[in-house]
Amino acid sequence: MSNEFVARSLDEVRFWSRIMKEHSLFLRLGFRCEDTQLINEANQFYSIFEAIENRANAFTIGEDPQTITRFNEEVHNAASHIWVFKRKVLGLILRCQLPGANNFPLLVDHVSREANYFRNRLEELNAGRLEPLPDAIIDENVFFLRIMADHAKFISHLLDPSERKLVEQANNFSHEFDQLLFQARDLDSMRPQSQTAPLLDQFLDQNRVSVKSLRDFKKTASDLINACRIKSIIHPLLADHVFREAERFLHMIDMFESSLTGKPMPAE
Ligand SMILES: [Fe+2]
Ligand SMILES: [Fe+2]
């Protein structure tokens, strides 16, 4: 059991600390040259999460669970701080105090939701509190479907408008994931879990199909951006970042599926 706690903690921290580190970079790139204070703060968060990522990678499964509990607390603290920073930046943008800065409000809100998610995961892990499976399935899907719908919107808006075909594909994904999100919310309100349980297998299957095709679209876009074969203002690292988040969601869907059916996880 304690091994499981260490393994799950390290898995979450390794994935999300890299994501938080990259958010710091994306935020910094979106500020104007004169926003030196904000640039410094973003750089500090970059170093903080880089250090956390390195420490998480150095720990092993055999680590003392108490050490990991303390580590999780420390990471939780850092995640709370970056959440506050992101909400502050969002406030500045919404009040038009950063005119000409290059990050969409929805993107800043989005990265703050990811920080909040990370913080909650750490809290749950340390409290040893696991939601009943059907609740966890619905909650995670509501969270990740919205994340995926946002990604499609960011891609659509950051592609050059002359990339008509790709913009159209991104818009189609945006619509598809908005629909899936509404469907997930409908299911969410039909709880308690005992009533929704028989529907979850089909729910996961349906989501998996769409996430796979969005994941493949992101992979293609990322490859094309890296090869300089399409016009966009998408940072190559952002393309890879959203691809990894789709992979994460797929991994969770497979994990839930195998917990539901007792079937082993598909090979990577
Ligand atoms: Fe992200
Ligand atoms: Fe994201």
Short mmCIF file of C-alpha atoms and ligand atoms in Angstrom, two decimals:
data_model
loop_
_atom_site.label_atom_id
_atom_site.label_comp_id
_atom_site.label_asym_id
_atom_site.label_seq_id
_atom_site.Cartn_x
_atom_site.Cartn_y
_atom_site.Cartn_z
CA MET A 1 0.00 0.00 0.00
CA SER A 2 2.76 2.48 0.92
CA ASN A 3 4.63 1.44 -2.24
CA GLU A 4 1.52 2.27 -4.20
CA PHE A 5 1.37 5.68 -2.49
CA VAL A 6 5.01 6.42 -3.37
CA ALA A 7 4.57 5.22 -6.95
CA ARG A 8 1.42 7.25 -7.54
CA SER A 9 2.87 10.35 -5.92
CA LEU A 10 6.03 10.22 -8.01
CA ASP A 11 4.03 9.62 -11.18
CA GLU A 12 1.83 12.68 -10.56
CA VAL A 13 4.69 14.95 -9.50
CA ARG A 14 6.95 13.92 -12.39
CA PHE A 15 4.23 14.62 -14.94
CA TRP A 16 2.75 17.81 -13.50
CA SER A 17 5.95 19.51 -12.31
CA ARG A 18 7.24 19.45 -15.88
CA ILE A 19 3.88 20.86 -17.01
CA MET A 20 4.07 23.65 -14.37
CA LYS A 21 7.66 24.42 -15.42
CA GLU A 22 6.54 24.79 -19.03
CA HIS A 23 3.57 26.99 -18.05
CA SER A 24 6.07 29.37 -16.43
CA LEU A 25 7.91 29.56 -19.74
CA PHE A 26 4.71 30.11 -21.79
CA LEU A 27 3.58 32.85 -19.41
CA ARG A 28 6.98 34.54 -19.56
CA LEU A 29 7.00 34.47 -23.37
CA GLY A 30 3.59 36.15 -23.39
CA PHE A 31 4.64 39.15 -21.26
CA ARG A 32 5.85 42.43 -22.72
CA CYS A 33 9.54 43.47 -22.38
CA GLU A 34 8.62 46.08 -19.77
CA ASP A 35 6.84 43.56 -17.51
CA THR A 36 10.12 42.80 -15.77
CA GLN A 37 8.56 42.00 -12.40
CA LEU A 38 6.20 39.43 -13.93
CA ILE A 39 9.03 38.01 -16.04
CA ASN A 40 11.13 37.56 -12.89
CA GLU A 41 8.29 35.85 -11.07
CA ALA A 42 7.73 33.50 -14.01
CA ASN A 43 11.44 32.70 -14.11
CA GLN A 44 11.41 31.91 -10.39
CA PHE A 45 8.54 29.46 -10.88
CA TYR A 46 10.45 27.87 -13.73
CA SER A 47 13.42 27.20 -11.42
CA ILE A 48 11.22 26.00 -8.57
CA PHE A 49 9.41 23.43 -10.71
CA GLU A 50 12.58 22.40 -12.49
CA ALA A 51 14.13 21.61 -9.09
CA ILE A 52 10.99 19.69 -8.03
CA GLU A 53 11.03 17.73 -11.28
CA ASN A 54 14.68 16.78 -10.77
CA ARG A 55 14.06 15.67 -7.20
CA ALA A 56 11.00 13.63 -8.22
CA ASN A 57 13.05 11.92 -10.91
CA ALA A 58 15.81 11.11 -8.42
CA PHE A 59 13.44 9.42 -5.91
CA THR A 60 12.77 5.70 -6.29
CA ILE A 61 9.76 3.48 -5.54
CA GLY A 62 11.57 2.21 -2.42
CA GLU A 63 11.53 5.69 -0.85
CA ASP A 64 10.23 6.10 2.70
CA PRO A 65 6.53 7.09 2.41
CA GLN A 66 7.05 9.77 5.09
CA THR A 67 9.69 11.45 2.97
CA ILE A 68 7.25 11.46 0.05
CA THR A 69 4.43 12.84 2.21
CA ARG A 70 6.68 15.77 3.15
CA PHE A 71 7.79 16.17 -0.47
CA ASN A 72 4.14 16.21 -1.61
CA GLU A 73 3.42 18.97 0.93
CA GLU A 74 6.28 21.03 -0.43
CA VAL A 75 5.12 20.54 -4.01
CA HIS A 76 1.56 21.35 -2.96
CA ASN A 77 2.82 24.63 -1.58
CA ALA A 78 4.60 25.46 -4.86
CA ALA A 79 1.48 24.52 -6.86
CA SER A 80 -0.64 26.82 -4.67
CA HIS A 81 1.78 29.69 -5.28
CA ILE A 82 1.83 29.26 -9.03
CA TRP A 83 -1.97 29.08 -8.97
CA VAL A 84 -2.08 32.47 -7.19
CA PHE A 85 0.39 33.90 -9.73
CA LYS A 86 -1.68 32.64 -12.68
CA ARG A 87 -4.90 34.07 -11.21
CA LYS A 88 -3.12 37.40 -10.64
CA VAL A 89 -1.98 37.47 -14.29
CA LEU A 90 -5.51 36.59 -15.42
CA GLY A 91 -6.86 39.50 -13.36
CA LEU A 92 -4.36 41.91 -14.92
CA ILE A 93 -5.31 40.80 -18.44
CA LEU A 94 -9.06 40.97 -17.75
CA ARG A 95 -8.71 44.49 -16.33
CA CYS A 96 -6.73 45.47 -19.46
CA GLN A 97 -3.61 46.25 -17.44
CA LEU A 98 -1.33 44.29 -19.79
CA PRO A 99 -2.38 45.69 -23.18
CA GLY A 100 -0.55 43.93 -25.99
CA ALA A 101 0.56 40.96 -23.89
CA ASN A 102 0.42 37.73 -25.83
CA ASN A 103 -1.52 35.22 -23.76
CA PHE A 104 -5.23 34.61 -24.14
CA PRO A 105 -7.24 34.97 -20.91
CA LEU A 106 -8.67 31.48 -21.49
CA LEU A 107 -5.15 30.08 -21.72
CA VAL A 108 -4.16 31.69 -18.42
CA ASP A 109 -7.37 30.44 -16.80
CA HIS A 110 -6.69 26.99 -18.29
CA VAL A 111 -3.17 26.74 -16.84
CA SER A 112 -4.51 27.88 -13.47
CA ARG A 113 -7.09 25.06 -13.58
CA GLU A 114 -4.26 22.62 -14.23
CA ALA A 115 -2.35 23.96 -11.21
CA ASN A 116 -5.47 23.59 -9.09
CA TYR A 117 -5.95 20.02 -10.33
CA PHE A 118 -2.33 19.19 -9.42
CA ARG A 119 -2.81 20.68 -5.96
CA ASN A 120 -5.96 18.61 -5.38
CA ARG A 121 -4.28 15.40 -6.52
CA LEU A 122 -1.51 15.98 -3.97
CA GLU A 123 -4.02 16.66 -1.22
CA GLU A 124 -5.90 13.45 -2.00
CA LEU A 125 -2.72 11.41 -2.10
CA ASN A 126 -1.49 12.70 1.25
CA ALA A 127 -4.91 12.29 2.87
CA GLY A 128 -5.09 8.72 1.51
CA ARG A 129 -8.55 9.63 0.36
CA LEU A 130 -9.62 7.92 -2.83
CA GLU A 131 -12.95 8.73 -4.41
CA PRO A 132 -15.24 5.81 -5.28
CA LEU A 133 -14.39 4.69 -8.83
CA PRO A 134 -17.55 5.95 -10.62
CA ASP A 135 -17.16 9.41 -9.05
CA ALA A 136 -13.48 9.55 -9.96
CA ILE A 137 -14.29 8.55 -13.55
CA ILE A 138 -16.87 11.29 -14.00
CA ASP A 139 -14.79 14.00 -12.27
CA GLU A 140 -11.61 13.24 -14.22
CA ASN A 141 -13.48 13.18 -17.50
CA VAL A 142 -15.25 16.46 -16.81
CA PHE A 143 -11.86 18.01 -16.00
CA PHE A 144 -9.93 16.57 -18.94
CA LEU A 145 -12.64 16.98 -21.60
CA ARG A 146 -12.71 20.70 -20.89
CA ILE A 147 -8.90 20.80 -21.07
CA MET A 148 -9.03 19.06 -24.46
CA ALA A 149 -11.78 21.40 -25.74
CA ASP A 150 -9.62 24.39 -24.70
CA HIS A 151 -6.56 22.96 -26.47
CA ALA A 152 -8.50 22.67 -29.71
CA LYS A 153 -9.51 26.32 -29.35
CA PHE A 154 -5.94 27.47 -28.64
CA ILE A 155 -4.63 25.58 -31.65
CA SER A 156 -7.33 27.04 -33.88
CA HIS A 157 -6.56 30.58 -32.72
CA LEU A 158 -2.76 30.30 -32.84
CA LEU A 159 -2.57 28.78 -36.31
CA ASP A 160 -2.08 31.27 -39.11
CA PRO A 161 -5.53 32.13 -40.50
CA SER A 162 -4.29 31.07 -43.94
CA GLU A 163 -3.95 27.47 -42.70
CA ARG A 164 -7.63 27.06 -43.47
CA LYS A 165 -7.79 23.27 -43.47
CA LEU A 166 -6.03 22.88 -40.13
CA VAL A 167 -8.05 25.69 -38.56
CA GLU A 168 -11.22 23.92 -39.67
CA GLN A 169 -10.03 20.62 -38.21
CA ALA A 170 -9.16 22.32 -34.91
CA ASN A 171 -12.61 23.96 -34.83
CA ASN A 172 -14.25 20.59 -35.42
CA PHE A 173 -12.35 19.15 -32.46
CA SER A 174 -13.39 22.13 -30.37
CA HIS A 175 -17.05 21.44 -31.15
CA GLU A 176 -16.69 17.69 -30.61
CA PHE A 177 -15.11 18.13 -27.19
CA ASP A 178 -17.62 20.77 -26.14
CA GLN A 179 -20.32 18.18 -26.89
CA LEU A 180 -18.50 15.46 -24.96
CA LEU A 181 -18.07 17.83 -22.04
CA PHE A 182 -21.80 18.63 -21.97
CA GLN A 183 -22.49 14.89 -22.06
CA ALA A 184 -20.11 14.31 -19.15
CA ARG A 185 -21.79 17.09 -17.16
CA ASP A 186 -25.19 15.56 -17.84
CA LEU A 187 -23.92 12.27 -16.44
CA ASP A 188 -22.38 14.15 -13.53
CA SER A 189 -25.80 15.44 -12.48
CA MET A 190 -27.34 11.97 -12.74
CA ARG A 191 -25.41 10.70 -9.73
CA PRO A 192 -25.44 8.96 -7.21
CA GLN A 193 -22.77 6.68 -8.51
CA SER A 194 -24.82 3.48 -8.22
CA GLN A 195 -27.12 4.82 -10.93
CA THR A 196 -24.39 5.92 -13.31
CA ALA A 197 -22.10 2.90 -12.91
CA PRO A 198 -23.55 0.73 -15.73
CA LEU A 199 -23.05 3.58 -18.22
CA LEU A 200 -19.41 4.28 -17.52
CA ASP A 201 -17.88 1.66 -19.80
CA GLN A 202 -19.59 3.13 -22.85
CA PHE A 203 -18.82 6.66 -21.63
CA LEU A 204 -15.09 5.87 -21.45
CA ASP A 205 -15.12 4.11 -24.85
CA GLN A 206 -16.69 7.09 -26.51
CA ASN A 207 -14.28 9.55 -24.93
CA ARG A 208 -11.30 7.37 -25.80
CA VAL A 209 -12.13 7.40 -29.52
CA SER A 210 -12.23 11.20 -29.60
CA VAL A 211 -9.17 11.72 -27.42
CA LYS A 212 -7.17 9.35 -29.65
CA SER A 213 -7.98 11.31 -32.76
CA LEU A 214 -7.26 14.65 -31.07
CA ARG A 215 -3.99 13.20 -29.76
CA ASP A 216 -3.02 12.15 -33.32
CA PHE A 217 -3.96 15.59 -34.66
CA LYS A 218 -1.74 17.24 -32.03
CA LYS A 219 1.10 14.87 -32.89
CA THR A 220 0.83 15.74 -36.58
CA ALA A 221 0.63 19.47 -35.80
CA SER A 222 3.64 19.19 -33.50
CA ASP A 223 5.69 17.38 -36.17
CA LEU A 224 4.72 19.91 -38.84
CA ILE A 225 5.59 22.85 -36.55
CA ASN A 226 8.96 21.31 -35.71
CA ALA A 227 9.71 20.76 -39.39
CA CYS A 228 8.60 24.36 -40.18
CA ARG A 229 5.99 23.07 -42.60
CA ILE A 230 3.01 25.07 -41.34
CA LYS A 231 2.44 28.71 -40.46
CA SER A 232 1.50 29.47 -36.87
CA ILE A 233 2.53 31.29 -33.72
CA ILE A 234 2.46 28.04 -31.73
CA HIS A 235 5.66 27.47 -29.76
CA PRO A 236 7.00 23.97 -30.61
CA LEU A 237 7.11 23.16 -26.91
CA LEU A 238 3.44 24.16 -26.52
CA ALA A 239 2.51 21.75 -29.32
CA ASP A 240 4.33 18.93 -27.54
CA HIS A 241 2.90 20.01 -24.17
CA VAL A 242 -0.74 19.68 -25.27
CA PHE A 243 0.11 16.37 -26.96
CA ARG A 244 1.47 15.02 -23.65
CA GLU A 245 -1.66 16.16 -21.81
CA ALA A 246 -3.80 14.19 -24.27
CA GLU A 247 -1.58 11.16 -23.71
CA ARG A 248 -2.09 11.58 -19.97
CA PHE A 249 -5.87 11.63 -20.40
CA LEU A 250 -5.74 8.50 -22.56
CA HIS A 251 -3.64 6.78 -19.94
CA MET A 252 -6.22 7.65 -17.27
CA ILE A 253 -9.06 6.35 -19.44
CA ASP A 254 -7.21 3.04 -19.85
CA MET A 255 -6.55 2.89 -16.11
CA PHE A 256 -10.23 3.45 -15.33
CA GLU A 257 -11.28 0.92 -17.94
CA SER A 258 -9.06 -1.76 -16.46
CA SER A 259 -10.34 -1.00 -12.94
CA LEU A 260 -13.92 -1.29 -14.20
CA THR A 261 -13.53 -4.49 -16.15
CA GLY A 262 -10.61 -6.12 -14.38
CA LYS A 263 -8.87 -6.41 -17.76
CA PRO A 264 -5.15 -5.58 -17.83
CA MET A 265 -4.01 -2.22 -19.20
CA PRO A 266 -3.15 -2.22 -22.93
CA ALA A 267 0.60 -2.27 -23.64
CA GLU A 268 2.16 1.16 -24.32
FE FE B 1 -0.75 22.58 -19.53
FE FE B 2 -3.49 22.11 -21.03
#
